[in-house]
Amino acid sequence: MTRTRNDDTVTADDGVRLWASRTGRGTPGTTPLVLCHGGPGLWDMFEDVAGMLDDRATVVRWDQRGCGRSDPCAGPWTTDRFVADLDAVRRHFALERTVLLGHSWGASLALNYALAHPDRVAALIYVSGTGIGPDADWHGAYEANLVARLGEDPQRLARWRELPGESRERAVLQWSADFADRERAVEHAERMADPWFPINFPCNKALNAEARQTTGTPALYAACQALDLPVLIVDGERDIRPRSAVDSLERALPRVRRVTLPNAGHLPWVEDPHGFRDAVMTVMTAAL
């Protein structure tokens, strides 16, 4: 199957322009796959994921507003706004229904989109998210695990602490803690940072503050309990964000399956590409 690439510009309903890319042609009848990157405030790092799946489906990637290759803008930085942007991406590529795959913060965005527009989602793939419980369920443990993993090399930890927050080097050091393979961790993190764009810290701060207000609420639990579509949760067992944080989401969803990849961290497709692809393809096949 010949793969095609189409870099494009999506215009949101408030005029903000979003970078997007469509690859692959899929096979007849396959549901297109839309990828939602992590952050908040980062950019699409899903080139490898698109490459492993676009022989079976059309794959759409995009940079969230004010991030990466999308237009700089002043927000607004709200989940509702990002859900609307995701719907603009769907409409731009004339996708009636999609399989949504979200990673980390993007898993939360994809979940919120599915809650808002279940008729437009064939299936949800929730990768390395942090669940729907209170922030206190996981964030303190994550910070402790981050310091502990960086502290395996005291010089690396000291360097991370002294660098400014906007530094590419600091981001690479921090992201290196997300990988189970400690010998290749910095190499993997360097790939995440290539290409490099400024991190949108106002976006990150605002959306994280909003999440602290909305997670753990009865309304969110009830909405997830009513979500009548198939959901696959994919975890890397060695993610420094406690995987128990996702238990509340798993319990709430009526149609859910969970796959844990034992030798992977926060980006499981990097460290177990075959296991990750196999898990995702079970959903893609079922969504025909």
mmCIF file of C-alpha atoms in Angstrom, residues 33-254:
data_model
loop_
_atom_site.group_PDB
_atom_site.id
_atom_site.type_symbol
_atom_site.label_atom_id
_atom_site.label_comp_id
_atom_site.label_asym_id
_atom_site.label_seq_id
_atom_site.Cartn_x
_atom_site.Cartn_y
_atom_site.Cartn_z
ATOM 1 C CA LEU A 33 -7.468 7.237 13.411
ATOM 2 C CA VAL A 34 -6.933 10.668 14.989
ATOM 3 C CA LEU A 35 -4.037 11.134 17.433
ATOM 4 C CA CYS A 36 -4.084 13.562 20.379
ATOM 5 C CA HIS A 37 -0.643 14.403 21.736
ATOM 6 C CA GLY A 38 0.342 14.978 25.339
ATOM 7 C CA GLY A 39 1.310 18.038 27.290
ATOM 8 C CA PRO A 40 -0.524 20.237 27.769
ATOM 9 C CA GLY A 41 1.612 22.800 26.002
ATOM 10 C CA LEU A 42 3.666 20.379 23.896
ATOM 11 C CA TRP A 43 3.293 19.251 20.275
ATOM 12 C CA ASP A 44 2.716 16.145 18.201
ATOM 13 C CA MET A 45 5.384 13.458 18.698
ATOM 14 C CA PHE A 46 3.414 10.654 17.047
ATOM 15 C CA GLU A 47 5.363 10.198 13.816
ATOM 16 C CA ASP A 48 6.416 6.673 14.825
ATOM 17 C CA VAL A 49 2.859 5.750 15.845
ATOM 18 C CA ALA A 50 1.510 6.990 12.521
ATOM 19 C CA GLY A 51 4.194 5.009 10.728
ATOM 20 C CA MET A 52 3.272 1.758 12.447
ATOM 21 C CA LEU A 53 -0.470 2.135 11.769
ATOM 22 C CA ASP A 54 -0.946 4.019 8.508
ATOM 23 C CA ASP A 55 -0.725 0.836 6.445
ATOM 24 C CA ARG A 56 -4.109 -0.072 7.920
ATOM 25 C CA ALA A 57 -5.874 3.263 8.293
ATOM 26 C CA THR A 58 -5.764 6.933 7.485
ATOM 27 C CA VAL A 59 -3.959 8.596 10.418
ATOM 28 C CA VAL A 60 -4.387 12.263 11.345
ATOM 29 C CA ARG A 61 -1.978 14.092 13.659
ATOM 30 C CA TRP A 62 -2.227 17.703 14.804
ATOM 31 C CA ASP A 63 -0.611 20.280 17.044
ATOM 32 C CA GLN A 64 -2.954 21.689 19.674
ATOM 33 C CA ARG A 65 -3.614 25.427 19.694
ATOM 34 C CA GLY A 66 -0.701 27.687 20.498
ATOM 35 C CA CYS A 67 1.690 24.725 20.433
ATOM 36 C CA GLY A 68 4.322 23.374 18.067
ATOM 37 C CA ARG A 69 3.621 24.184 14.433
ATOM 38 C CA SER A 70 0.184 25.672 15.126
ATOM 39 C CA ASP A 71 -0.272 29.436 15.280
ATOM 40 C CA PRO A 72 0.858 31.228 18.429
ATOM 41 C CA CYS A 73 -2.244 32.494 20.178
ATOM 42 C CA ALA A 74 -3.585 33.663 23.515
ATOM 43 C CA GLY A 75 -5.804 30.645 24.085
ATOM 44 C CA PRO A 76 -8.321 30.257 25.510
ATOM 45 C CA TRP A 77 -6.776 27.367 27.416
ATOM 46 C CA THR A 78 -9.802 25.269 28.313
ATOM 47 C CA THR A 79 -10.742 21.662 27.665
ATOM 48 C CA ASP A 80 -13.935 22.776 25.930
ATOM 49 C CA ARG A 81 -11.907 24.906 23.539
ATOM 50 C CA PHE A 82 -9.534 22.034 22.767
ATOM 51 C CA VAL A 83 -12.476 19.676 22.229
ATOM 52 C CA ALA A 84 -13.865 22.180 19.705
ATOM 53 C CA ASP A 85 -10.464 22.334 17.995
ATOM 54 C CA LEU A 86 -10.377 18.540 17.743
ATOM 55 C CA ASP A 87 -13.810 18.622 16.138
ATOM 56 C CA ALA A 88 -12.513 21.211 13.663
ATOM 57 C CA VAL A 89 -9.740 18.763 12.728
ATOM 58 C CA ARG A 90 -12.331 16.015 12.239
ATOM 59 C CA ARG A 91 -14.493 18.226 10.022
ATOM 60 C CA HIS A 92 -11.533 19.522 8.009
ATOM 61 C CA PHE A 93 -10.627 16.001 6.927
ATOM 62 C CA ALA A 94 -14.312 15.068 6.393
ATOM 63 C CA LEU A 95 -14.217 12.256 8.954
ATOM 64 C CA GLU A 96 -17.691 11.110 9.943
ATOM 65 C CA ARG A 97 -16.463 8.910 12.813
ATOM 66 C CA THR A 98 -12.971 8.254 14.093
ATOM 67 C CA VAL A 99 -10.972 6.065 16.390
ATOM 68 C CA LEU A 100 -9.376 8.483 18.853
ATOM 69 C CA LEU A 101 -5.984 7.741 20.399
ATOM 70 C CA GLY A 102 -4.788 10.097 23.118
ATOM 71 C CA HIS A 103 -1.545 9.980 25.083
ATOM 72 C CA SER A 104 -1.017 11.415 28.593
ATOM 73 C CA TRP A 105 -2.852 14.794 28.657
ATOM 74 C CA GLY A 106 -4.060 13.880 25.155
ATOM 75 C CA ALA A 107 -5.777 10.813 26.643
ATOM 76 C CA SER A 108 -7.829 13.167 28.818
ATOM 77 C CA LEU A 109 -8.610 15.353 25.802
ATOM 78 C CA ALA A 110 -9.709 12.326 23.752
ATOM 79 C CA LEU A 111 -11.873 11.095 26.645
ATOM 80 C CA ASN A 112 -13.518 14.506 26.987
ATOM 81 C CA TYR A 113 -14.176 14.604 23.247
ATOM 82 C CA ALA A 114 -15.783 11.159 23.394
ATOM 83 C CA LEU A 115 -17.968 12.284 26.309
ATOM 84 C CA ALA A 116 -19.057 15.365 24.363
ATOM 85 C CA HIS A 117 -19.506 13.673 20.950
ATOM 86 C CA PRO A 118 -19.932 9.909 21.392
ATOM 87 C CA ASP A 119 -21.687 9.631 18.022
ATOM 88 C CA ARG A 120 -18.490 10.801 16.292
ATOM 89 C CA VAL A 121 -16.187 8.265 17.976
ATOM 90 C CA ALA A 122 -16.016 4.596 16.973
ATOM 91 C CA ALA A 123 -13.564 3.707 19.750
ATOM 92 C CA LEU A 124 -11.218 5.377 22.238
ATOM 93 C CA ILE A 125 -7.621 4.355 22.937
ATOM 94 C CA TYR A 126 -6.485 5.858 26.237
ATOM 95 C CA VAL A 127 -2.676 5.681 26.508
ATOM 96 C CA SER A 128 -0.670 6.531 29.643
ATOM 97 C CA GLY A 129 -3.354 8.767 31.109
ATOM 98 C CA THR A 130 -3.882 9.574 34.771
ATOM 99 C CA GLY A 131 -7.513 8.602 35.238
ATOM 100 C CA ILE A 132 -10.500 10.559 36.469
ATOM 101 C CA GLY A 133 -9.754 10.638 40.187
ATOM 102 C CA PRO A 134 -8.383 13.593 42.155
ATOM 103 C CA ASP A 135 -4.932 14.937 41.324
ATOM 104 C CA ALA A 136 -3.789 13.806 44.786
ATOM 105 C CA ASP A 137 -4.253 10.181 43.702
ATOM 106 C CA TRP A 138 -1.083 10.273 41.632
ATOM 107 C CA HIS A 139 0.753 13.587 41.346
ATOM 108 C CA GLY A 140 2.758 13.457 44.555
ATOM 109 C CA ALA A 141 3.938 9.937 43.785
ATOM 110 C CA TYR A 142 4.818 10.985 40.244
ATOM 111 C CA GLU A 143 7.007 13.841 41.480
ATOM 112 C CA ALA A 144 8.766 11.529 43.941
ATOM 113 C CA ASN A 145 9.304 8.902 41.228
ATOM 114 C CA LEU A 146 10.648 11.546 38.844
ATOM 115 C CA VAL A 147 13.274 12.706 41.348
ATOM 116 C CA ALA A 148 14.156 9.123 42.244
ATOM 117 C CA ARG A 149 14.656 8.084 38.637
ATOM 118 C CA LEU A 150 16.706 11.153 37.734
ATOM 119 C CA GLY A 151 18.621 10.624 40.982
ATOM 120 C CA GLU A 152 19.993 7.339 39.676
ATOM 121 C CA ASP A 153 22.573 9.697 38.162
ATOM 122 C CA PRO A 154 23.203 12.459 40.766
ATOM 123 C CA GLN A 155 24.871 14.709 38.190
ATOM 124 C CA ARG A 156 21.851 14.431 35.909
ATOM 125 C CA LEU A 157 19.514 15.318 38.765
ATOM 126 C CA ALA A 158 21.643 18.304 39.786
ATOM 127 C CA ARG A 159 21.793 19.555 36.207
ATOM 128 C CA TRP A 160 18.008 19.216 35.802
ATOM 129 C CA ARG A 161 17.449 21.258 38.966
ATOM 130 C CA GLU A 162 19.693 24.130 37.888
ATOM 131 C CA LEU A 163 18.389 24.563 34.330
ATOM 132 C CA PRO A 164 15.608 27.066 33.519
ATOM 133 C CA GLY A 165 12.161 25.611 32.854
ATOM 134 C CA GLU A 166 12.101 26.640 29.201
ATOM 135 C CA SER A 167 15.421 24.924 28.432
ATOM 136 C CA ARG A 168 15.447 22.137 25.853
ATOM 137 C CA GLU A 169 18.160 20.377 27.850
ATOM 138 C CA ARG A 170 15.988 20.402 30.968
ATOM 139 C CA ALA A 171 13.049 18.965 29.060
ATOM 140 C CA VAL A 172 15.224 16.175 27.650
ATOM 141 C CA LEU A 173 16.523 15.311 31.114
ATOM 142 C CA GLN A 174 13.002 15.278 32.551
ATOM 143 C CA TRP A 175 11.598 13.239 29.671
ATOM 144 C CA SER A 176 14.427 10.731 30.061
ATOM 145 C CA ALA A 177 12.745 9.628 33.314
ATOM 146 C CA ASP A 178 9.751 8.461 31.271
ATOM 147 C CA PHE A 179 11.590 5.468 29.826
ATOM 148 C CA ALA A 180 12.102 2.085 31.447
ATOM 149 C CA ASP A 181 15.312 1.392 29.511
ATOM 150 C CA ARG A 182 17.704 3.574 31.462
ATOM 151 C CA GLU A 183 20.611 3.030 29.060
ATOM 152 C CA ARG A 184 18.673 4.478 26.123
ATOM 153 C CA ALA A 185 16.516 6.937 28.070
ATOM 154 C CA VAL A 186 18.348 10.116 27.032
ATOM 155 C CA GLU A 187 18.513 8.916 23.418
ATOM 156 C CA HIS A 188 14.753 8.387 23.398
ATOM 157 C CA ALA A 189 14.149 11.770 25.038
ATOM 158 C CA GLU A 190 16.367 13.509 22.468
ATOM 159 C CA ARG A 191 14.153 12.094 19.739
ATOM 160 C CA MET A 192 11.097 13.543 21.497
ATOM 161 C CA ALA A 193 12.762 16.965 21.378
ATOM 162 C CA ASP A 194 13.524 16.831 17.642
ATOM 163 C CA PRO A 195 12.089 19.053 16.275
ATOM 164 C CA TRP A 196 12.050 21.409 19.241
ATOM 165 C CA PHE A 197 9.422 24.086 19.827
ATOM 166 C CA PRO A 198 8.886 26.398 22.808
ATOM 167 C CA ILE A 199 6.806 24.780 25.542
ATOM 168 C CA ASN A 200 3.566 26.691 26.065
ATOM 169 C CA PHE A 201 3.683 27.117 29.845
ATOM 170 C CA PRO A 202 0.553 29.323 30.165
ATOM 171 C CA CYS A 203 -1.404 26.602 28.360
ATOM 172 C CA ASN A 204 0.077 23.945 30.628
ATOM 173 C CA LYS A 205 -0.688 25.880 33.796
ATOM 174 C CA ALA A 206 -4.274 26.731 32.865
ATOM 175 C CA LEU A 207 -5.301 23.265 31.706
ATOM 176 C CA ASN A 208 -3.683 21.548 34.679
ATOM 177 C CA ALA A 209 -5.495 23.936 37.024
ATOM 178 C CA GLU A 210 -8.779 23.184 35.257
ATOM 179 C CA ALA A 211 -8.137 19.438 35.572
ATOM 180 C CA ARG A 212 -7.650 19.775 39.316
ATOM 181 C CA GLN A 213 -11.142 21.260 39.525
ATOM 182 C CA THR A 214 -12.913 18.705 37.320
ATOM 183 C CA THR A 215 -11.287 15.351 38.111
ATOM 184 C CA GLY A 216 -12.718 13.382 40.982
ATOM 185 C CA THR A 217 -16.166 14.927 40.615
ATOM 186 C CA PRO A 218 -19.397 12.873 40.661
ATOM 187 C CA ALA A 219 -20.362 14.412 37.316
ATOM 188 C CA LEU A 220 -17.236 13.052 35.611
ATOM 189 C CA TYR A 221 -17.704 9.573 37.076
ATOM 190 C CA ALA A 222 -21.350 9.535 35.960
ATOM 191 C CA ALA A 223 -20.468 10.675 32.447
ATOM 192 C CA CYS A 224 -17.875 7.905 32.081
ATOM 193 C CA GLN A 225 -20.337 5.321 33.378
ATOM 194 C CA ALA A 226 -22.725 6.343 30.590
ATOM 195 C CA LEU A 227 -20.108 6.255 27.795
ATOM 196 C CA ASP A 228 -21.353 3.505 25.494
ATOM 197 C CA LEU A 229 -18.396 2.909 23.208
ATOM 198 C CA PRO A 230 -15.376 0.575 23.317
ATOM 199 C CA VAL A 231 -12.349 1.887 25.212
ATOM 200 C CA LEU A 232 -8.858 0.393 25.280
ATOM 201 C CA ILE A 233 -6.579 1.525 28.106
ATOM 202 C CA VAL A 234 -2.876 1.014 27.357
ATOM 203 C CA ASP A 235 -0.283 1.387 30.112
ATOM 204 C CA GLY A 236 3.454 0.974 30.345
ATOM 205 C CA GLU A 237 3.942 -0.866 33.620
ATOM 206 C CA ARG A 238 7.084 1.143 34.432
ATOM 207 C CA ASP A 239 5.530 4.572 33.892
ATOM 208 C CA ILE A 240 6.534 6.838 36.798
ATOM 209 C CA ARG A 241 2.932 8.041 37.001
ATOM 210 C CA PRO A 242 1.236 5.424 39.193
ATOM 211 C CA ARG A 243 -0.908 3.193 37.011
ATOM 212 C CA SER A 244 -3.342 2.800 39.882
ATOM 213 C CA ALA A 245 -4.529 6.325 39.042
ATOM 214 C CA VAL A 246 -6.314 4.877 36.022
ATOM 215 C CA ASP A 247 -8.234 2.272 38.044
ATOM 216 C CA SER A 248 -11.088 4.691 38.701
ATOM 217 C CA LEU A 249 -11.597 5.227 34.972
ATOM 218 C CA GLU A 250 -11.438 1.503 34.269
ATOM 219 C CA ARG A 251 -14.084 0.833 36.924
ATOM 220 C CA ALA A 252 -16.380 3.534 35.579
ATOM 221 C CA LEU A 253 -16.370 2.578 31.904
ATOM 222 C CA PRO A 254 -18.960 0.007 30.808
#
